[in-house]
mmCIF file of C-alpha atoms in Angstrom:
data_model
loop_
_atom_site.group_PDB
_atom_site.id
_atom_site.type_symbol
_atom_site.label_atom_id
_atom_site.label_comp_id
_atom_site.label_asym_id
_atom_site.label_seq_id
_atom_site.Cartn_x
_atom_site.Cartn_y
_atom_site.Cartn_z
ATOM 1 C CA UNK A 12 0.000 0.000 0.000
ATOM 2 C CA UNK A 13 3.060 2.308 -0.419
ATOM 3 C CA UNK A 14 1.319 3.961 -3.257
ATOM 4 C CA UNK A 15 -1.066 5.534 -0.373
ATOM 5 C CA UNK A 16 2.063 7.313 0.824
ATOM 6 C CA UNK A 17 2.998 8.411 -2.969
ATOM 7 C CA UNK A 18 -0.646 9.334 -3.386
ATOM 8 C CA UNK A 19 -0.377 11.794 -0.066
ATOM 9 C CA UNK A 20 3.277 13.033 -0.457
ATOM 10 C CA UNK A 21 2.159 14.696 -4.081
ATOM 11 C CA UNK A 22 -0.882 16.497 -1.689
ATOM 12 C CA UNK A 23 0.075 17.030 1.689
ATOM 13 C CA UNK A 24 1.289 20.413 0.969
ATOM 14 C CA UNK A 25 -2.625 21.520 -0.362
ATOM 15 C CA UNK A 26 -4.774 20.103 1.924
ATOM 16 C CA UNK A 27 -5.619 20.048 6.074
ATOM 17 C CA UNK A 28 -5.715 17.155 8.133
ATOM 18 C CA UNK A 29 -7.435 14.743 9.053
ATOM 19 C CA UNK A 30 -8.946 14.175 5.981
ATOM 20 C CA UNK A 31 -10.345 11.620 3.745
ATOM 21 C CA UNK A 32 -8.573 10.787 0.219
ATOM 22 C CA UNK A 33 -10.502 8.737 -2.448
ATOM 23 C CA UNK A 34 -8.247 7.198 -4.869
ATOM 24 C CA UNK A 35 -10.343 7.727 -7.955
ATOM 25 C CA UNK A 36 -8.966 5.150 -10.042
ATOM 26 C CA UNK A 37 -8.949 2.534 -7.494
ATOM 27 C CA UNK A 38 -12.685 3.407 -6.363
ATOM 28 C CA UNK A 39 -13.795 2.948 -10.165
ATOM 29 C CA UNK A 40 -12.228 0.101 -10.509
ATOM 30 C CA UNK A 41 -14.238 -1.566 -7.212
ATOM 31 C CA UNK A 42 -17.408 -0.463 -9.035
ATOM 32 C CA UNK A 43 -16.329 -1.955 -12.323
ATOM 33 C CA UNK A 44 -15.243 -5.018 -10.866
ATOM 34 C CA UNK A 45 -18.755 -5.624 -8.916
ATOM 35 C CA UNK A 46 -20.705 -4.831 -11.707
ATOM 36 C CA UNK A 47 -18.951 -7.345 -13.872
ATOM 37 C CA UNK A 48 -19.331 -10.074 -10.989
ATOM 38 C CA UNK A 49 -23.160 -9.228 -10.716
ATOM 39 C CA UNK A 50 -23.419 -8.983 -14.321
ATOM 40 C CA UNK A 51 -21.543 -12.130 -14.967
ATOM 41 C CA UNK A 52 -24.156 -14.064 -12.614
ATOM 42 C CA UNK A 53 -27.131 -12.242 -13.977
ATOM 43 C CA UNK A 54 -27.336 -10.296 -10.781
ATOM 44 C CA UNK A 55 -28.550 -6.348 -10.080
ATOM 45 C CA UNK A 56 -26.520 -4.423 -8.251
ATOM 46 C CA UNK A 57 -28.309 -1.861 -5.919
ATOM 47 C CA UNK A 58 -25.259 -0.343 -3.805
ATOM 48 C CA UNK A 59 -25.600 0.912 -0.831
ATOM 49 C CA UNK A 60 -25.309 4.597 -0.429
ATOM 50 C CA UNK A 61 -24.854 4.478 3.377
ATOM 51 C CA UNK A 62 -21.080 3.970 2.478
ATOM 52 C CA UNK A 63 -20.470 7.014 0.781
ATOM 53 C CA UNK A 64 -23.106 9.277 0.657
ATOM 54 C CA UNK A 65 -22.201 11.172 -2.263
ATOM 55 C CA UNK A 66 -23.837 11.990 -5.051
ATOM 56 C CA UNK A 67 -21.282 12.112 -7.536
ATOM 57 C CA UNK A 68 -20.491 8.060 -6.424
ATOM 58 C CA UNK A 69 -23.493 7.457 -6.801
ATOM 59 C CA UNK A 70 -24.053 8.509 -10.179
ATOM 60 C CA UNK A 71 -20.660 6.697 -10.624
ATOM 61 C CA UNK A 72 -21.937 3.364 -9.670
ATOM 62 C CA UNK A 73 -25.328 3.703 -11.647
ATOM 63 C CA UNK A 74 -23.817 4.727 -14.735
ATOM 64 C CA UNK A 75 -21.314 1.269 -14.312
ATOM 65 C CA UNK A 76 -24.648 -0.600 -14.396
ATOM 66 C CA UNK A 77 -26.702 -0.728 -10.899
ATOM 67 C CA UNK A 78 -30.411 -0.958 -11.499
ATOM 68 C CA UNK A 79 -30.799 1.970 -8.663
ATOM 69 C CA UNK A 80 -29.213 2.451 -5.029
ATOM 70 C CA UNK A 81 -29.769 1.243 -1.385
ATOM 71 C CA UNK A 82 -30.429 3.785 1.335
ATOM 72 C CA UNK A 83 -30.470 3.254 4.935
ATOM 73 C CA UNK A 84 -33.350 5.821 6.178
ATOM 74 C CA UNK A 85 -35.418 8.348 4.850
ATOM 75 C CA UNK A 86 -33.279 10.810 4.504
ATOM 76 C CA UNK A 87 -30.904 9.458 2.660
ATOM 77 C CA UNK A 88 -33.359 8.526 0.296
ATOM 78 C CA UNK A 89 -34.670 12.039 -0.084
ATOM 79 C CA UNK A 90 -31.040 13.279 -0.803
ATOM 80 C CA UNK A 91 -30.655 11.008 -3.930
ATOM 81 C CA UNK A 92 -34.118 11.164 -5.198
ATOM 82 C CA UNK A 93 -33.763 15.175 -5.087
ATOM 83 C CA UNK A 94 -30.965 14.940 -7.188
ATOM 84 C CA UNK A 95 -32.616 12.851 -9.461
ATOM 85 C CA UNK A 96 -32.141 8.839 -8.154
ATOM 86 C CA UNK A 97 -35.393 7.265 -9.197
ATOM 87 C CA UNK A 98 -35.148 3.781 -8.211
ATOM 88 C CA UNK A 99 -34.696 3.423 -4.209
ATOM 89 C CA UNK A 100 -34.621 0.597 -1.797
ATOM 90 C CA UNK A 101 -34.599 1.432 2.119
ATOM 91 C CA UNK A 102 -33.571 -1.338 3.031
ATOM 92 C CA UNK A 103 -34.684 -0.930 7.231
ATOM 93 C CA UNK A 104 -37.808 -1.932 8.770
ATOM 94 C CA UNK A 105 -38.899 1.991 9.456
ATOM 95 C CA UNK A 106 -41.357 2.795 11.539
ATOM 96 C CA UNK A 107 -43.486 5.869 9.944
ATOM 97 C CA UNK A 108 -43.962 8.045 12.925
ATOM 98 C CA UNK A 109 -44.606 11.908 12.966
ATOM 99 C CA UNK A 110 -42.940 13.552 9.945
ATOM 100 C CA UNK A 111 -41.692 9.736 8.079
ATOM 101 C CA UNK A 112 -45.231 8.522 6.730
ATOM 102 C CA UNK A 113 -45.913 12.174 4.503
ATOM 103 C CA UNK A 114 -42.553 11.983 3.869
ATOM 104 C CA UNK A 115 -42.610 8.371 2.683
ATOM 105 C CA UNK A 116 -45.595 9.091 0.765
ATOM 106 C CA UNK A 117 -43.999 12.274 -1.028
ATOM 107 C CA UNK A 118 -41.591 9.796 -2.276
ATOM 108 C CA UNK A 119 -43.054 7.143 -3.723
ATOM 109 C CA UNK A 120 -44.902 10.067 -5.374
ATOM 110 C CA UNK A 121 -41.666 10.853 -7.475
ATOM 111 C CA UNK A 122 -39.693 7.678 -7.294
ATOM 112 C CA UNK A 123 -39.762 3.535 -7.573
ATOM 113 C CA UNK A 124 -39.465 3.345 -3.723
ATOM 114 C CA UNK A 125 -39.347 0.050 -1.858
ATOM 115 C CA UNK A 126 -39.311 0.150 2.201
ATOM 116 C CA UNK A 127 -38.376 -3.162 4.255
ATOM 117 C CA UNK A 128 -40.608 -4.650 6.405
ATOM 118 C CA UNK A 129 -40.074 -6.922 9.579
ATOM 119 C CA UNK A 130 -43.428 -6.937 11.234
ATOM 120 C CA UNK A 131 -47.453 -6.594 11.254
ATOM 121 C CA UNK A 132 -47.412 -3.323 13.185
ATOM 122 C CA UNK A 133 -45.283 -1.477 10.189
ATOM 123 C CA UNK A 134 -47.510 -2.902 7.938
ATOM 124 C CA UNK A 135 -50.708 -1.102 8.760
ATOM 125 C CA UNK A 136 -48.145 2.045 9.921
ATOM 126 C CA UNK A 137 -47.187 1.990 6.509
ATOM 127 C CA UNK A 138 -50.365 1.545 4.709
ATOM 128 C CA UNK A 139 -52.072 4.077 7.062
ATOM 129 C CA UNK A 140 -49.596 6.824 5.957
ATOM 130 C CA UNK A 141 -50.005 5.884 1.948
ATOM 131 C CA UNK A 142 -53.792 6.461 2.123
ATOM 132 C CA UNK A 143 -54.959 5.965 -1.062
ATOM 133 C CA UNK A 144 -51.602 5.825 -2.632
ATOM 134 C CA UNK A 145 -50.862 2.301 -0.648
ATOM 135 C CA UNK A 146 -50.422 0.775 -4.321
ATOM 136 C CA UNK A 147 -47.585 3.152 -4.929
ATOM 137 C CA UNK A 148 -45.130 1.632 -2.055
ATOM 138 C CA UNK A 149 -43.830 -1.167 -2.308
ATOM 139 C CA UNK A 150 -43.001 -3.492 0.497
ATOM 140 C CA UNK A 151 -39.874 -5.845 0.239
ATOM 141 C CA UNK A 152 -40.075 -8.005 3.995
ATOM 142 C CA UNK A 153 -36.927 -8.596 5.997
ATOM 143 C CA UNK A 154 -35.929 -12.147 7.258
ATOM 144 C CA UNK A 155 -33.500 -12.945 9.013
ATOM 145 C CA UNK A 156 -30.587 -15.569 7.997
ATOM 146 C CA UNK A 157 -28.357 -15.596 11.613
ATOM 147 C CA UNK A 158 -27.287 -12.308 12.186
ATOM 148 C CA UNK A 159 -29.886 -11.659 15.082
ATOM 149 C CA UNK A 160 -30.227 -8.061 14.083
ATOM 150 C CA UNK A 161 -33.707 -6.918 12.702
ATOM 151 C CA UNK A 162 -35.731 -9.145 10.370
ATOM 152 C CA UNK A 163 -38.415 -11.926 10.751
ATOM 153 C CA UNK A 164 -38.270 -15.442 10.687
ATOM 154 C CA UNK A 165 -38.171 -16.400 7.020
ATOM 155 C CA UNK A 166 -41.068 -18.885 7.546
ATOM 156 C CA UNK A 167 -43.120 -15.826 8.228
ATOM 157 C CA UNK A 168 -42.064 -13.763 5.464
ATOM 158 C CA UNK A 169 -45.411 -15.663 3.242
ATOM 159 C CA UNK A 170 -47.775 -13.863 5.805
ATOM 160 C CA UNK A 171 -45.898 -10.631 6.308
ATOM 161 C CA UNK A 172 -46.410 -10.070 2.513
ATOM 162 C CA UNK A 173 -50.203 -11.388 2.472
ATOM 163 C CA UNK A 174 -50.849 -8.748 5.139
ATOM 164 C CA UNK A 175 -49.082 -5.853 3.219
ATOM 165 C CA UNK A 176 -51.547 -6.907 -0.067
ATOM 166 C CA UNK A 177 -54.542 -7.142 1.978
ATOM 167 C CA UNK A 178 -53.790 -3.344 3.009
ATOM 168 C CA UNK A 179 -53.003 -2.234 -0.406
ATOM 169 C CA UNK A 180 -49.237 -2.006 -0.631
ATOM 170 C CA UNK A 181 -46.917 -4.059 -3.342
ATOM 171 C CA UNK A 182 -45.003 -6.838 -1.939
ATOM 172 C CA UNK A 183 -42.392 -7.446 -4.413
ATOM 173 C CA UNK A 184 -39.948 -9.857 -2.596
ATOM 174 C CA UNK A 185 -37.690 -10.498 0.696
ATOM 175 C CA UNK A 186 -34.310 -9.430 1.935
ATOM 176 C CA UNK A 187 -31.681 -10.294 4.515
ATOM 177 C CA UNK A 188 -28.267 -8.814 5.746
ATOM 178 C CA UNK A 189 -25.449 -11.868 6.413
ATOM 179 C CA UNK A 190 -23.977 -9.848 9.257
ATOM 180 C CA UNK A 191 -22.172 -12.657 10.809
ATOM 181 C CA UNK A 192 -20.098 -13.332 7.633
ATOM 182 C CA UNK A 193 -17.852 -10.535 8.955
ATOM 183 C CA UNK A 194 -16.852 -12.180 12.571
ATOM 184 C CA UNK A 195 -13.913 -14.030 10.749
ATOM 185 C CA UNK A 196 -12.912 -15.171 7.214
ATOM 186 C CA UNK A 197 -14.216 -19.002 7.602
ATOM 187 C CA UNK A 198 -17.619 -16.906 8.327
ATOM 188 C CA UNK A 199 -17.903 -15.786 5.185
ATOM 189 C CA UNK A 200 -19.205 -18.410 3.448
ATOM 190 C CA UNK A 201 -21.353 -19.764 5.864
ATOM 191 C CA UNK A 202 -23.162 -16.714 6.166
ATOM 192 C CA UNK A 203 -23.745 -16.756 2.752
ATOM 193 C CA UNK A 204 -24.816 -19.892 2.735
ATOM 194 C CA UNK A 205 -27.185 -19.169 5.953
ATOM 195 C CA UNK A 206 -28.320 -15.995 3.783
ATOM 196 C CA UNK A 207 -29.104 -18.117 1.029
ATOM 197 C CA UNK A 208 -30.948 -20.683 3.012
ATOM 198 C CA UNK A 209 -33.160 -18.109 4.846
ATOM 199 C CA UNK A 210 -34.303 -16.309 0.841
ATOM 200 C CA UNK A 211 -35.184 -20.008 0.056
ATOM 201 C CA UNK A 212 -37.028 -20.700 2.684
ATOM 202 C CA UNK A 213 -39.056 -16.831 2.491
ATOM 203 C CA UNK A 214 -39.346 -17.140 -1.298
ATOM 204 C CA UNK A 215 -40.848 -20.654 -0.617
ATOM 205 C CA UNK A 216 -43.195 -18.866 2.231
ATOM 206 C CA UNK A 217 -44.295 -16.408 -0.142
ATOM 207 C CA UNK A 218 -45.188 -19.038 -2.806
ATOM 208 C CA UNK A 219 -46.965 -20.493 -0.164
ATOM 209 C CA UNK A 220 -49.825 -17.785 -0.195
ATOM 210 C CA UNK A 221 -49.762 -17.144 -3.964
ATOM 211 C CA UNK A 222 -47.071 -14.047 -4.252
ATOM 212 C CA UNK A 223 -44.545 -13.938 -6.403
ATOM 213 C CA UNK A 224 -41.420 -12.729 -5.041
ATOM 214 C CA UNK A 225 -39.684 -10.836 -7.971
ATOM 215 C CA UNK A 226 -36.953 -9.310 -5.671
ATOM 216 C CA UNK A 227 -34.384 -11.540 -3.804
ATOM 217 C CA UNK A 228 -32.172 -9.096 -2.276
ATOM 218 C CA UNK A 229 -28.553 -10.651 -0.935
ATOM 219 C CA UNK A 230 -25.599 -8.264 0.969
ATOM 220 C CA UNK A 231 -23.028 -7.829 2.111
ATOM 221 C CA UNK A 232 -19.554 -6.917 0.917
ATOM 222 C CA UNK A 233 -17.273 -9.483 2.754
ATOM 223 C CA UNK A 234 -20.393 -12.203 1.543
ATOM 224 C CA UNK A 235 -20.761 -11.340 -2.140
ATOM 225 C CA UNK A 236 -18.557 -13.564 -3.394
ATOM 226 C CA UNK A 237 -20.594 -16.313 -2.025
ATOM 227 C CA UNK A 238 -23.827 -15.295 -3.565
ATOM 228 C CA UNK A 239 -24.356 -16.508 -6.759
ATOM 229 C CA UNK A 240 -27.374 -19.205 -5.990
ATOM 230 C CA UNK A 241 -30.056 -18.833 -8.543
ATOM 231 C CA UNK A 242 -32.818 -18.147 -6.218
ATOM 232 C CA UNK A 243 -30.991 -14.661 -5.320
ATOM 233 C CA UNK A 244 -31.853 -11.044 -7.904
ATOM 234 C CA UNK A 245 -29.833 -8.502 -6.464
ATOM 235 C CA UNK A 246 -27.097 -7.442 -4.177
ATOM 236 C CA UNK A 247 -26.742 -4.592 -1.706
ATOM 237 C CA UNK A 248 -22.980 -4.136 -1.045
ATOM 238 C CA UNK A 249 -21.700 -0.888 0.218
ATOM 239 C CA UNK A 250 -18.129 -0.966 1.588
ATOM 240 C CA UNK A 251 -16.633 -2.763 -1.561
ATOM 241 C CA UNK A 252 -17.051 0.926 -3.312
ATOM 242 C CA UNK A 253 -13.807 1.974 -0.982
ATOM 243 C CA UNK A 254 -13.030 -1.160 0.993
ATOM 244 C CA UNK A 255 -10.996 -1.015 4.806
ATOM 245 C CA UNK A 256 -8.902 -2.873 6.494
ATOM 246 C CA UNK A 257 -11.752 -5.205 8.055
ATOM 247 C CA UNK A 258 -12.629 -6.470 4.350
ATOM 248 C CA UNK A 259 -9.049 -6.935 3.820
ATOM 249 C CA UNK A 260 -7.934 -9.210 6.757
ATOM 250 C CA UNK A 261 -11.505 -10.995 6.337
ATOM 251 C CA UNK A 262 -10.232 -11.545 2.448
ATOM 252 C CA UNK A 263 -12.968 -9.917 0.902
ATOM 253 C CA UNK A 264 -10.564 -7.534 -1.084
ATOM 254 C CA UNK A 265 -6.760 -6.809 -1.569
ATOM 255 C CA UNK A 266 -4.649 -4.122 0.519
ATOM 256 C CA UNK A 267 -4.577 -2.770 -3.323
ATOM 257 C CA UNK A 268 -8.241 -2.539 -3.546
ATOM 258 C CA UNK A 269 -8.581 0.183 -0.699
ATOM 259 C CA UNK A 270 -9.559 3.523 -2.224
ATOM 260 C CA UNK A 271 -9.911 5.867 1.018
ATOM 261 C CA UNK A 272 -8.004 6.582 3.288
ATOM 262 C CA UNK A 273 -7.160 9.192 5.757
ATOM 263 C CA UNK A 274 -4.431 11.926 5.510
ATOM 264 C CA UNK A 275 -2.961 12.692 9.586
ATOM 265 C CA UNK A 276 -0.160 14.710 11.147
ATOM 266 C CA UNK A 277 2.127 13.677 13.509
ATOM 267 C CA UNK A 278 1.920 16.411 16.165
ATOM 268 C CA UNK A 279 3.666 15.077 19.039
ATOM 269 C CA UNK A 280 6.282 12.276 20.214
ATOM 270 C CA UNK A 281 7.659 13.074 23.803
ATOM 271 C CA UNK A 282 7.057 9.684 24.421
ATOM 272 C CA UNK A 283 9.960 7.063 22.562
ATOM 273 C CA UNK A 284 7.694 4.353 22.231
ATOM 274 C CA UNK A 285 4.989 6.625 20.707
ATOM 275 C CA UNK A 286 3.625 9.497 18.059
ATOM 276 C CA UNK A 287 0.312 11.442 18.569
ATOM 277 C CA UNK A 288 -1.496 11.874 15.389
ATOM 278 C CA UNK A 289 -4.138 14.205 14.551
ATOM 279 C CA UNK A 290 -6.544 11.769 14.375
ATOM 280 C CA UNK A 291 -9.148 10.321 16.972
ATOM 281 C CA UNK A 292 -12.461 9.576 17.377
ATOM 282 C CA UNK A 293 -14.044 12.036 15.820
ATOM 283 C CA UNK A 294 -12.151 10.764 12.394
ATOM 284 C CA UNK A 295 -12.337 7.049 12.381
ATOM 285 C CA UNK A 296 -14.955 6.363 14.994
ATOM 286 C CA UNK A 297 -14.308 3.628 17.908
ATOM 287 C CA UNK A 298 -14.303 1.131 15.555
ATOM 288 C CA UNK A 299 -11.321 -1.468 16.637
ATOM 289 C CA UNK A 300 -10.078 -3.011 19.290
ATOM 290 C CA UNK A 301 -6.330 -2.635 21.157
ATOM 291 C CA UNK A 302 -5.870 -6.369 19.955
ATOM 292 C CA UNK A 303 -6.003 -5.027 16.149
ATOM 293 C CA UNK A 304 -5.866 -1.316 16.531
ATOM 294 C CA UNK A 305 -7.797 1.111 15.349
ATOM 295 C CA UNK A 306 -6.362 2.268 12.293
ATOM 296 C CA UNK A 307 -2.714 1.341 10.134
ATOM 297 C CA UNK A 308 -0.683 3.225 8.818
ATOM 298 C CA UNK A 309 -0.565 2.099 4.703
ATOM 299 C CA UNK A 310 3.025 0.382 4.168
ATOM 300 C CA UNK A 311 3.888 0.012 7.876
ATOM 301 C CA UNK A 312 2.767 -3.019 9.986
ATOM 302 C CA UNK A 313 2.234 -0.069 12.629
ATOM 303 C CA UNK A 314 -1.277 0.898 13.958
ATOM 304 C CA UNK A 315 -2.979 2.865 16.093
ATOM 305 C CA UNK A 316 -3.222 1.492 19.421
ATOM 306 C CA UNK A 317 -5.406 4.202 21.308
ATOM 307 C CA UNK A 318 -7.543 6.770 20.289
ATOM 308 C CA UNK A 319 -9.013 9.616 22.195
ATOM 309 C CA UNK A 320 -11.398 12.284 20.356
ATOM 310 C CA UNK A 321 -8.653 14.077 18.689
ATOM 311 C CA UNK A 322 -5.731 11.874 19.429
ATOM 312 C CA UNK A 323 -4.138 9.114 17.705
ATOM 313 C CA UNK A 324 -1.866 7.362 19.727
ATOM 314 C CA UNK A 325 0.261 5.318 17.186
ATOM 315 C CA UNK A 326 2.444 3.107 18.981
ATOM 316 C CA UNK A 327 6.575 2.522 17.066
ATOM 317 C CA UNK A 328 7.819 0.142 18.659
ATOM 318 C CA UNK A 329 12.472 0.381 18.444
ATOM 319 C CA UNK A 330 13.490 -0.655 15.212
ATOM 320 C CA UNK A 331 10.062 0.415 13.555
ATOM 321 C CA UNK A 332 10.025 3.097 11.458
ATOM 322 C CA UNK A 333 9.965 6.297 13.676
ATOM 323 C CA UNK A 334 7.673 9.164 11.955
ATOM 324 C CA UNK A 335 8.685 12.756 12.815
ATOM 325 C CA UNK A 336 6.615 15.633 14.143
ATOM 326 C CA UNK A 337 5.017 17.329 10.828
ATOM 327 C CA UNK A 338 5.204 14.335 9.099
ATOM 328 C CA UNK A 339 1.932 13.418 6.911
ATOM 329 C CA UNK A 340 0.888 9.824 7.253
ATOM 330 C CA UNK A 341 -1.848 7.675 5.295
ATOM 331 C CA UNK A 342 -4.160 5.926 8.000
ATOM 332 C CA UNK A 343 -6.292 2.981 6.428
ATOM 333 C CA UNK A 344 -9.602 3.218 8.977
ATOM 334 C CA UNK A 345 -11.043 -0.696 10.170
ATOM 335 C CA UNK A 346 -14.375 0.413 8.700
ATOM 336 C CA UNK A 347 -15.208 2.949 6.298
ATOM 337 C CA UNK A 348 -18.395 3.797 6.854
ATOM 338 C CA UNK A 349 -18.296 5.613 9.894
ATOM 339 C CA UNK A 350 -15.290 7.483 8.398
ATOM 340 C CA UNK A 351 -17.008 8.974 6.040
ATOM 341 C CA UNK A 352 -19.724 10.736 7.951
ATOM 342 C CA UNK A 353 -17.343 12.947 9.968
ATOM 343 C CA UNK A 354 -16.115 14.774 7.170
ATOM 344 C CA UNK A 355 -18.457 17.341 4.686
ATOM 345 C CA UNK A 356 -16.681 16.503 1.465
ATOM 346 C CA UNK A 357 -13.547 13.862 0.258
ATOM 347 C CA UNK A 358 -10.777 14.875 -1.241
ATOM 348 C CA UNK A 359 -10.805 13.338 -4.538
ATOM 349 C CA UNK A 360 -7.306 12.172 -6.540
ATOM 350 C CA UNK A 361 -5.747 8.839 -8.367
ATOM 351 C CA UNK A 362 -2.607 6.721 -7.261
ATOM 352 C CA UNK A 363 -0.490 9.317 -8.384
ATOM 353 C CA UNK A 364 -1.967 12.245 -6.837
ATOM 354 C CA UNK A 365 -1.774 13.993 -10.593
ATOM 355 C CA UNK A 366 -5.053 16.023 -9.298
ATOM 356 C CA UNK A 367 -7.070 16.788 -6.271
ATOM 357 C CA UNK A 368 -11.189 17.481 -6.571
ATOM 358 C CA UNK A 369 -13.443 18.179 -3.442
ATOM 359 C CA UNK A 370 -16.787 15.799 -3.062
ATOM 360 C CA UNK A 371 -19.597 16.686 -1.371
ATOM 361 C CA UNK A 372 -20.714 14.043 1.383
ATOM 362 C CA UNK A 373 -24.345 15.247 0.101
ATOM 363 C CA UNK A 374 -26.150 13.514 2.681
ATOM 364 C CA UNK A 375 -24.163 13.169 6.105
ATOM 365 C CA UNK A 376 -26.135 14.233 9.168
ATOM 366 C CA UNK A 377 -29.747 12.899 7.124
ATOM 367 C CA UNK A 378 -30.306 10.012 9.868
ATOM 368 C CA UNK A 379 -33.966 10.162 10.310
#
């Protein structure tokens, strides 16, 4: 991951830190390489936005292929459909209250939207807000496949969709999220296989009670290359746009295939054994552990073994490479997706650094 380093050294003299660089090239190539697996296994691809939420990516990823995008709440969904994104899945059991049914409603008004669904309750909260437009949203039900998160049992998905007919909405198919399949890289698999198990059995439960279930919706990232069964239509990864180190050491991409990282400053070293970088908590989140560190430094085997909310505590151990104070380092986050929401825009270049652009991050903060 050296070319990280080459990346930064060509822009550390233009831009502050802590901040987020996108390695264009690399990035396109992620979103060329999934659409070619999906396409390959006659697969949609609806990314999810949640990753990145920016526009510009976006637009990126549809134009490669994907059939729409994936949104995690309401607001999200409003940022891409008001920048023209006409084909959106939420893919969250929400729970219409005060201002979410009307705006729900305004956006199946102007957009394909699908919503998930995990339970009778959301159902009729959902239906009650449509009105008279119920036909307009449709209703894709959540099951889930072992990751003990949100979703129903997948035997139950057959009645979950009967009641969402009988109240007028458009039940077009089921969906689960393979969680577990990032605990470890023998969990991959298995997850996927546990994903594909639980679709089988809620396609089967929709048959059941005479509805077709055109959508089949598979994630995640570290699991996609596990989901190519024929009963599955679409997958929903997210991180694979910019990858981390967490998809790396679970072997769901290459150190090479990491497009963001983040640009800190060494700003203190009184202690030999030690640096302090400009870059806590408030950058890469508490995502980590002291067992694998919260952050690495791209080319090093050294990582960040403490963070406080604006301090990096990057341990150098004698005989590792000692950074001095000033010095501009490239820190590969565990997880990218809580990177990204602590910064307004990304600094935008390729492996050489020839250029630097500044992206929006059009829809951090929309979490309702």
């Amino acid at each position: 991951m050296n070319r990280l380093q080459q990346a930064l050294d060509s822009l550390q003299d233009r831009i502050d830190t802590p901040a987020p660089i996108v390695l264009i090239d690399v990035m396109q190539d992620n979103i060329d390489r999934m659409q070619a697996f999906a396409t390959h296994r006659n697969l949609d691809v609806r990314p999810h936005v949640k990753t990145h939420k920016c526009l510009e990516i976006g637009r990126r990823q549809v134009k490669a292929g994907a059939v729409g995008i994936t949104a995690g709440n309401v607001g999200e969904a409003e940022v891409f459909a008001a920048a023209g994104f006409d084909d959106i899945f939420i893919a969250y059991p929400i729970w219409p209250s005060v201002t979410k049914g009307l705006r729900i409603r305004k956006l199946a008004a102007t957009t394909r939207l699908r919503v998930g669904v995990d339970n009778f309750a959301a159902v009729d909260a959902l239906a009650d807000a449509m009105g008279s437009e119920a036909d307009r949203l449709e209703v894709v039900i959540e099951v889930d496949c072992g990751a003990r998160r949100s979703g129903a049992p997948p035997e139950a998905a057959g009645s979950l969709g009967s009641a969402a007919r009988k109240r007028g909405l458009v039940p077009v198919g089921v969906f689960t999220y393979p969680g577990h399949g990032s605990l470890s890289p023998d969990a991959r698999k298995r997850a996927a296989m546990d994903q594909e198990a639980a679709l089988t059995t809620a396609v089967r439960s929709f048959n059941a009670v005479g509805i077709r279930a055109d959508v089949v919706s598979a994630g995640s990232t570290p699991t996609i290359e596990f989901a190519s069964n024929s009963i599955i239509t679409e997958i929903r990864p997210g991180e694979y746009v910019f990858n981390d180190l967490n998809n790396s050491r679970l072997g769901a991409c290459t150190e090479e295939q990491i497009a963001l990282f983040v640009a800190g400053t060494v700003v203190s070293d009184w202690v030999s054994d030690q640096v302090i970088l400009d870059v806590g908590t408030k950058v890469l989140s508490r995502e980590g552990s002291p067992e694998t560190g919260y952050g690495a430094v791209a080319g090093t085997q050294a990582v960040l073994s403490k963070l406080n909310e604006y301090h990096g505590f990057l341990a150098v151990p004698p005989g590792d490479f000692h950074p001095g104070i000033g010095a501009v380092l490239p820190i590969v986050p565990n997880h990218v997706c809580p990177v990204v929401i602590n910064f307004d825009e990304l600094i935008v270049t390729d492996s050489a650094g020839a250029f630097l652009e500044r992206w929006t991050v059009d829809a951090r903060g929309f979490l309702s």
